[in-house]
Amino acid sequence: MPLELKQVSNRNEFDPLVTIEHEVYSNPSNGFWEMIKGPSMEECRERQWSWHACDPKSTWLFIKDTDIGEAIGAVQWIVHETNPFEEPQPSTVATWWEKVINYCFVSKQHQRRGAGRMLAEWGCQLADKKGLECFVESTDEGIALYKSQGFVIVDHYDFDPETENTSASYKALKEKLWPEPMRCWVMWRPKGGKFVEGQTKYSWEK
């Protein structure tokens, strides 16, 4: 079954991708996604499209299976020509419950066919062309894909929204959205995608 890489150009192409996104990130349960999704899928589609449409650095791509005529996976790449962290970033106030991240996902029944590789390669090739580094925050499931594209693990952190003196409503929401701590792997790809242990210098080191 031939796979075709395409760039999202309108809402009709985008909305079905959020359905796949929900399928992938809901099984196994992903606390990040539960926070992103918010109160309804309809509201989530509207909000994610608005984020994309308002950000000229954002590119959404999807993989179409031409035999069935349907999208089977997608990725969002954010391309910064300059360092976005040279100046302090403004805080984001949650209006539904919010954590802004980027995404790469492939429908469960279409995994292991090379779609994820195609989605990752697009951005890595663009980075190489422009002489840029790449960063991604990966779950356990995504590590192998990103390593195959030249990413290396540089750090990790565990998300657990447990706090002291919480209300009953907060505890109930936490149990619903985020019952267990979740580990996130920070991965980096140097310019050109070639990392040699003991030789390649991390860009943030002086």
PDB file of C-alpha atoms in Angstrom:
ATOM      1  CA  MET A   1       0.000   0.000   0.000  1.00  0.00           C
ATOM      2  CA  PRO A   2       1.779   3.197  -1.173  1.00  0.00           C
ATOM      3  CA  LEU A   3       2.155   6.042   1.319  1.00  0.00           C
ATOM      4  CA  GLU A   4       2.118   9.711   0.317  1.00  0.00           C
ATOM      5  CA  LEU A   5       3.478  12.625   2.372  1.00  0.00           C
ATOM      6  CA  LYS A   6       1.375  15.784   2.118  1.00  0.00           C
ATOM      7  CA  GLN A   7       1.254  19.195   3.781  1.00  0.00           C
ATOM      8  CA  VAL A   8      -1.960  20.224   5.507  1.00  0.00           C
ATOM      9  CA  SER A   9      -3.561  23.163   3.726  1.00  0.00           C
ATOM     10  CA  ASN A  10      -7.087  23.409   5.180  1.00  0.00           C
ATOM     11  CA  ARG A  11      -9.403  22.357   8.006  1.00  0.00           C
ATOM     12  CA  ASN A  12     -10.914  19.512   6.000  1.00  0.00           C
ATOM     13  CA  GLU A  13      -7.497  17.876   5.897  1.00  0.00           C
ATOM     14  CA  PHE A  14      -6.667  18.765   9.491  1.00  0.00           C
ATOM     15  CA  ASP A  15      -9.744  17.662  11.438  1.00  0.00           C
ATOM     16  CA  PRO A  16      -9.425  13.900  10.733  1.00  0.00           C
ATOM     17  CA  LEU A  17      -5.852  14.050  12.008  1.00  0.00           C
ATOM     18  CA  VAL A  18      -7.043  15.027  15.476  1.00  0.00           C
ATOM     19  CA  THR A  19      -9.231  11.909  15.513  1.00  0.00           C
ATOM     20  CA  ILE A  20      -6.128   9.780  14.831  1.00  0.00           C
ATOM     21  CA  GLU A  21      -4.210  11.800  17.410  1.00  0.00           C
ATOM     22  CA  HIS A  22      -6.846  10.992  20.020  1.00  0.00           C
ATOM     23  CA  GLU A  23      -6.786   7.295  19.134  1.00  0.00           C
ATOM     24  CA  VAL A  24      -3.003   7.058  19.457  1.00  0.00           C
ATOM     25  CA  TYR A  25      -2.575   9.137  22.604  1.00  0.00           C
ATOM     26  CA  SER A  26      -5.497   7.555  24.449  1.00  0.00           C
ATOM     27  CA  ASN A  27      -4.150   3.987  24.298  1.00  0.00           C
ATOM     28  CA  PRO A  28      -2.039   3.718  26.322  1.00  0.00           C
ATOM     29  CA  SER A  29      -3.290   6.670  28.308  1.00  0.00           C
ATOM     30  CA  ASN A  30      -1.159   9.800  27.910  1.00  0.00           C
ATOM     31  CA  GLY A  31      -1.525  12.471  30.573  1.00  0.00           C
ATOM     32  CA  PHE A  32      -0.161  15.193  28.281  1.00  0.00           C
ATOM     33  CA  TRP A  33      -2.864  14.441  25.737  1.00  0.00           C
ATOM     34  CA  GLU A  34      -5.612  14.418  28.335  1.00  0.00           C
ATOM     35  CA  MET A  35      -4.603  17.956  29.292  1.00  0.00           C
ATOM     36  CA  ILE A  36      -4.289  19.068  25.657  1.00  0.00           C
ATOM     37  CA  LYS A  37      -7.587  17.544  24.597  1.00  0.00           C
ATOM     38  CA  GLY A  38      -9.622  19.616  26.990  1.00  0.00           C
ATOM     39  CA  PRO A  39     -13.393  19.328  27.430  1.00  0.00           C
ATOM     40  CA  SER A  40     -14.344  18.035  23.959  1.00  0.00           C
ATOM     41  CA  MET A  41     -12.870  16.852  20.670  1.00  0.00           C
ATOM     42  CA  GLU A  42     -14.696  19.597  18.780  1.00  0.00           C
ATOM     43  CA  GLU A  43     -13.115  22.288  20.954  1.00  0.00           C
ATOM     44  CA  CYS A  44      -9.726  20.558  20.665  1.00  0.00           C
ATOM     45  CA  ARG A  45      -9.829  20.569  16.856  1.00  0.00           C
ATOM     46  CA  GLU A  46     -10.751  24.244  16.814  1.00  0.00           C
ATOM     47  CA  ARG A  47      -8.009  25.183  19.260  1.00  0.00           C
ATOM     48  CA  GLN A  48      -5.243  23.165  17.603  1.00  0.00           C
ATOM     49  CA  TRP A  49      -6.119  24.572  14.196  1.00  0.00           C
ATOM     50  CA  SER A  50      -6.081  28.086  15.639  1.00  0.00           C
ATOM     51  CA  TRP A  51      -2.606  27.493  17.121  1.00  0.00           C
ATOM     52  CA  HIS A  52      -1.348  26.348  13.746  1.00  0.00           C
ATOM     53  CA  ALA A  53      -3.030  29.059  11.676  1.00  0.00           C
ATOM     54  CA  CYS A  54      -1.676  31.817  13.925  1.00  0.00           C
ATOM     55  CA  ASP A  55       1.923  30.552  13.908  1.00  0.00           C
ATOM     56  CA  PRO A  56       3.892  31.066  10.678  1.00  0.00           C
ATOM     57  CA  LYS A  57       6.587  28.726  12.026  1.00  0.00           C
ATOM     58  CA  SER A  58       4.137  25.800  12.209  1.00  0.00           C
ATOM     59  CA  THR A  59       3.911  23.103   9.529  1.00  0.00           C
ATOM     60  CA  TRP A  60       1.513  20.167   9.773  1.00  0.00           C
ATOM     61  CA  LEU A  61       2.194  17.175   7.509  1.00  0.00           C
ATOM     62  CA  PHE A  62       0.250  13.961   7.123  1.00  0.00           C
ATOM     63  CA  ILE A  63       0.689  10.543   5.567  1.00  0.00           C
ATOM     64  CA  LYS A  64      -2.048   9.380   3.217  1.00  0.00           C
ATOM     65  CA  ASP A  65      -2.544   5.718   2.323  1.00  0.00           C
ATOM     66  CA  THR A  66      -3.463   6.068  -1.335  1.00  0.00           C
ATOM     67  CA  ASP A  67      -5.092   2.628  -1.479  1.00  0.00           C
ATOM     68  CA  ILE A  68      -7.743   3.524   1.098  1.00  0.00           C
ATOM     69  CA  GLY A  69      -7.678   7.282   0.445  1.00  0.00           C
ATOM     70  CA  GLU A  70      -7.284   8.175   4.113  1.00  0.00           C
ATOM     71  CA  ALA A  71      -4.741   9.825   6.391  1.00  0.00           C
ATOM     72  CA  ILE A  72      -2.981   7.414   8.745  1.00  0.00           C
ATOM     73  CA  GLY A  73      -0.604   9.694  10.670  1.00  0.00           C
ATOM     74  CA  ALA A  74       0.675  13.240  11.055  1.00  0.00           C
ATOM     75  CA  VAL A  75       3.353  15.456  12.520  1.00  0.00           C
ATOM     76  CA  GLN A  76       3.676  19.116  13.474  1.00  0.00           C
ATOM     77  CA  TRP A  77       7.081  20.709  12.952  1.00  0.00           C
ATOM     78  CA  ILE A  78       7.886  24.131  14.414  1.00  0.00           C
ATOM     79  CA  VAL A  79      10.833  25.700  12.552  1.00  0.00           C
ATOM     80  CA  HIS A  80      12.738  28.467  14.367  1.00  0.00           C
ATOM     81  CA  GLU A  81      15.337  30.243  12.244  1.00  0.00           C
ATOM     82  CA  THR A  82      16.764  31.840  15.411  1.00  0.00           C
ATOM     83  CA  ASN A  83      16.944  30.753  19.046  1.00  0.00           C
ATOM     84  CA  PRO A  84      13.437  31.226  20.526  1.00  0.00           C
ATOM     85  CA  PHE A  85      14.786  31.107  24.095  1.00  0.00           C
ATOM     86  CA  GLU A  86      17.218  34.015  23.945  1.00  0.00           C
ATOM     87  CA  GLU A  87      14.487  36.143  25.504  1.00  0.00           C
ATOM     88  CA  PRO A  88      12.211  35.006  28.372  1.00  0.00           C
ATOM     89  CA  GLN A  89       9.063  33.325  27.124  1.00  0.00           C
ATOM     90  CA  PRO A  90       5.673  34.608  28.331  1.00  0.00           C
ATOM     91  CA  SER A  91       3.620  32.367  30.558  1.00  0.00           C
ATOM     92  CA  THR A  92       0.476  30.832  29.136  1.00  0.00           C
ATOM     93  CA  VAL A  93      -2.688  31.080  31.175  1.00  0.00           C
ATOM     94  CA  ALA A  94      -4.870  27.973  31.007  1.00  0.00           C
ATOM     95  CA  THR A  95      -8.383  28.604  29.756  1.00  0.00           C
ATOM     96  CA  TRP A  96      -9.410  24.948  29.464  1.00  0.00           C
ATOM     97  CA  TRP A  97      -6.290  23.287  30.907  1.00  0.00           C
ATOM     98  CA  GLU A  98      -3.270  23.842  28.736  1.00  0.00           C
ATOM     99  CA  LYS A  99       0.218  22.596  27.941  1.00  0.00           C
ATOM    100  CA  VAL A 100       1.466  23.501  24.466  1.00  0.00           C
ATOM    101  CA  ILE A 101       3.509  20.715  22.833  1.00  0.00           C
ATOM    102  CA  ASN A 102       4.049  19.397  19.315  1.00  0.00           C
ATOM    103  CA  TYR A 103       3.016  16.039  17.942  1.00  0.00           C
ATOM    104  CA  CYS A 104       3.968  13.014  15.848  1.00  0.00           C
ATOM    105  CA  PHE A 105       1.591  10.065  15.633  1.00  0.00           C
ATOM    106  CA  VAL A 106       0.551   7.176  13.388  1.00  0.00           C
ATOM    107  CA  SER A 107      -2.682   5.210  13.615  1.00  0.00           C
ATOM    108  CA  LYS A 108      -2.203   1.959  15.547  1.00  0.00           C
ATOM    109  CA  GLN A 109      -3.262  -0.293  12.671  1.00  0.00           C
ATOM    110  CA  HIS A 110      -0.843   1.415  10.272  1.00  0.00           C
ATOM    111  CA  GLN A 111       2.304   1.479  12.405  1.00  0.00           C
ATOM    112  CA  ARG A 112       5.492  -0.323  11.305  1.00  0.00           C
ATOM    113  CA  ARG A 113       4.973   0.719   7.675  1.00  0.00           C
ATOM    114  CA  GLY A 114       7.423   3.615   7.545  1.00  0.00           C
ATOM    115  CA  ALA A 115       4.937   6.462   8.025  1.00  0.00           C
ATOM    116  CA  GLY A 116       6.608   7.719  11.198  1.00  0.00           C
ATOM    117  CA  ARG A 117       9.986   7.710   9.485  1.00  0.00           C
ATOM    118  CA  MET A 118       8.603   9.766   6.578  1.00  0.00           C
ATOM    119  CA  LEU A 119       7.128  12.331   8.963  1.00  0.00           C
ATOM    120  CA  ALA A 120      10.361  12.665  10.943  1.00  0.00           C
ATOM    121  CA  GLU A 121      12.602  12.735   7.871  1.00  0.00           C
ATOM    122  CA  TRP A 122      10.835  15.755   6.392  1.00  0.00           C
ATOM    123  CA  GLY A 123      11.803  17.988   9.287  1.00  0.00           C
ATOM    124  CA  CYS A 124      15.291  16.532   9.695  1.00  0.00           C
ATOM    125  CA  GLN A 125      16.065  17.091   6.016  1.00  0.00           C
ATOM    126  CA  LEU A 126      14.819  20.676   6.264  1.00  0.00           C
ATOM    127  CA  ALA A 127      16.976  21.216   9.364  1.00  0.00           C
ATOM    128  CA  ASP A 128      20.028  19.892   7.532  1.00  0.00           C
ATOM    129  CA  LYS A 129      19.320  22.166   4.591  1.00  0.00           C
ATOM    130  CA  LYS A 130      19.038  25.203   6.861  1.00  0.00           C
ATOM    131  CA  GLY A 131      21.863  24.185   9.206  1.00  0.00           C
ATOM    132  CA  LEU A 132      19.582  23.881  12.236  1.00  0.00           C
ATOM    133  CA  GLU A 133      19.465  21.614  15.278  1.00  0.00           C
ATOM    134  CA  CYS A 134      16.341  19.691  16.279  1.00  0.00           C
ATOM    135  CA  PHE A 135      14.726  19.033  19.652  1.00  0.00           C
ATOM    136  CA  VAL A 136      11.874  16.740  20.590  1.00  0.00           C
ATOM    137  CA  GLU A 137      10.270  15.634  23.843  1.00  0.00           C
ATOM    138  CA  SER A 138       9.493  11.944  23.415  1.00  0.00           C
ATOM    139  CA  THR A 139       7.496   9.315  25.233  1.00  0.00           C
ATOM    140  CA  ASP A 140       8.952   5.817  25.592  1.00  0.00           C
ATOM    141  CA  GLU A 141       7.184   4.753  22.398  1.00  0.00           C
ATOM    142  CA  GLY A 142       8.896   7.368  20.212  1.00  0.00           C
ATOM    143  CA  ILE A 143      12.537   6.949  21.273  1.00  0.00           C
ATOM    144  CA  ALA A 144      13.510   4.351  18.642  1.00  0.00           C
ATOM    145  CA  LEU A 145      12.077   6.428  15.787  1.00  0.00           C
ATOM    146  CA  TYR A 146      13.922   9.563  16.814  1.00  0.00           C
ATOM    147  CA  LYS A 147      17.195   7.716  17.407  1.00  0.00           C
ATOM    148  CA  SER A 148      16.963   6.386  13.853  1.00  0.00           C
ATOM    149  CA  GLN A 149      16.924  10.006  12.643  1.00  0.00           C
ATOM    150  CA  GLY A 150      20.034  11.043  14.570  1.00  0.00           C
ATOM    151  CA  PHE A 151      18.494  12.208  17.861  1.00  0.00           C
ATOM    152  CA  VAL A 152      20.173  11.375  21.166  1.00  0.00           C
ATOM    153  CA  ILE A 153      18.754  11.489  24.685  1.00  0.00           C
ATOM    154  CA  VAL A 154      20.126  14.446  26.638  1.00  0.00           C
ATOM    155  CA  ASP A 155      17.782  14.562  29.633  1.00  0.00           C
ATOM    156  CA  HIS A 156      14.490  13.379  31.018  1.00  0.00           C
ATOM    157  CA  TYR A 157      11.889  14.613  33.442  1.00  0.00           C
ATOM    158  CA  ASP A 158       8.910  13.102  35.189  1.00  0.00           C
ATOM    159  CA  PHE A 159       5.535  14.808  35.181  1.00  0.00           C
ATOM    160  CA  ASP A 160       3.404  14.289  38.231  1.00  0.00           C
ATOM    161  CA  PRO A 161       0.839  16.987  39.070  1.00  0.00           C
ATOM    162  CA  GLU A 162       0.669  15.822  42.698  1.00  0.00           C
ATOM    163  CA  THR A 163       0.761  18.743  45.155  1.00  0.00           C
ATOM    164  CA  GLU A 164       0.076  19.219  48.834  1.00  0.00           C
ATOM    165  CA  ASN A 165      -3.165  20.501  50.319  1.00  0.00           C
ATOM    166  CA  THR A 166      -5.208  19.919  47.169  1.00  0.00           C
ATOM    167  CA  SER A 167      -8.972  20.132  46.991  1.00  0.00           C
ATOM    168  CA  ALA A 168     -11.229  17.153  46.423  1.00  0.00           C
ATOM    169  CA  SER A 169     -12.099  18.436  42.941  1.00  0.00           C
ATOM    170  CA  TYR A 170      -8.401  18.717  42.033  1.00  0.00           C
ATOM    171  CA  LYS A 171      -7.730  15.175  43.225  1.00  0.00           C
ATOM    172  CA  ALA A 172     -10.670  13.890  41.210  1.00  0.00           C
ATOM    173  CA  LEU A 173      -9.458  15.673  38.066  1.00  0.00           C
ATOM    174  CA  LYS A 174      -5.911  14.371  38.568  1.00  0.00           C
ATOM    175  CA  GLU A 175      -7.163  10.822  38.944  1.00  0.00           C
ATOM    176  CA  LYS A 176      -9.151  11.179  35.738  1.00  0.00           C
ATOM    177  CA  LEU A 177      -6.486  12.861  33.605  1.00  0.00           C
ATOM    178  CA  TRP A 178      -3.167  11.847  35.106  1.00  0.00           C
ATOM    179  CA  PRO A 179      -3.383   8.851  37.460  1.00  0.00           C
ATOM    180  CA  GLU A 180       0.323   7.928  37.155  1.00  0.00           C
ATOM    181  CA  PRO A 181       3.547   9.979  36.777  1.00  0.00           C
ATOM    182  CA  MET A 182       4.783  10.137  33.178  1.00  0.00           C
ATOM    183  CA  ARG A 183       8.378  10.239  31.950  1.00  0.00           C
ATOM    184  CA  CYS A 184       9.382  12.495  29.069  1.00  0.00           C
ATOM    185  CA  TRP A 185      12.689  12.113  27.222  1.00  0.00           C
ATOM    186  CA  VAL A 186      14.414  15.260  25.951  1.00  0.00           C
ATOM    187  CA  MET A 187      16.166  14.406  22.674  1.00  0.00           C
ATOM    188  CA  TRP A 188      18.501  16.529  20.555  1.00  0.00           C
ATOM    189  CA  ARG A 189      19.760  16.208  16.995  1.00  0.00           C
ATOM    190  CA  PRO A 190      22.928  18.183  16.125  1.00  0.00           C
ATOM    191  CA  LYS A 191      23.337  20.090  12.902  1.00  0.00           C
ATOM    192  CA  GLY A 192      23.748  17.525  10.144  1.00  0.00           C
ATOM    193  CA  GLY A 193      22.386  14.724  12.321  1.00  0.00           C
ATOM    194  CA  LYS A 194      25.776  13.168  13.088  1.00  0.00           C
ATOM    195  CA  PHE A 195      26.479  12.584  16.785  1.00  0.00           C
ATOM    196  CA  VAL A 196      29.750  10.975  17.898  1.00  0.00           C
ATOM    197  CA  GLU A 197      30.014  10.151  21.606  1.00  0.00           C
ATOM    198  CA  GLY A 198      32.886  12.080  23.189  1.00  0.00           C
ATOM    199  CA  GLN A 199      33.406  14.238  20.102  1.00  0.00           C
ATOM    200  CA  THR A 200      30.184  16.045  19.245  1.00  0.00           C
ATOM    201  CA  LYS A 201      29.790  19.191  21.326  1.00  0.00           C
ATOM    202  CA  TYR A 202      26.376  20.024  22.704  1.00  0.00           C
ATOM    203  CA  SER A 203      25.341  23.439  21.444  1.00  0.00           C
ATOM    204  CA  TRP A 204      24.421  24.691  24.920  1.00  0.00           C
ATOM    205  CA  GLU A 205      27.886  23.902  26.326  1.00  0.00           C
ATOM    206  CA  LYS A 206      30.531  26.620  26.307  1.00  0.00           C
TER     207      LYS A 206
END
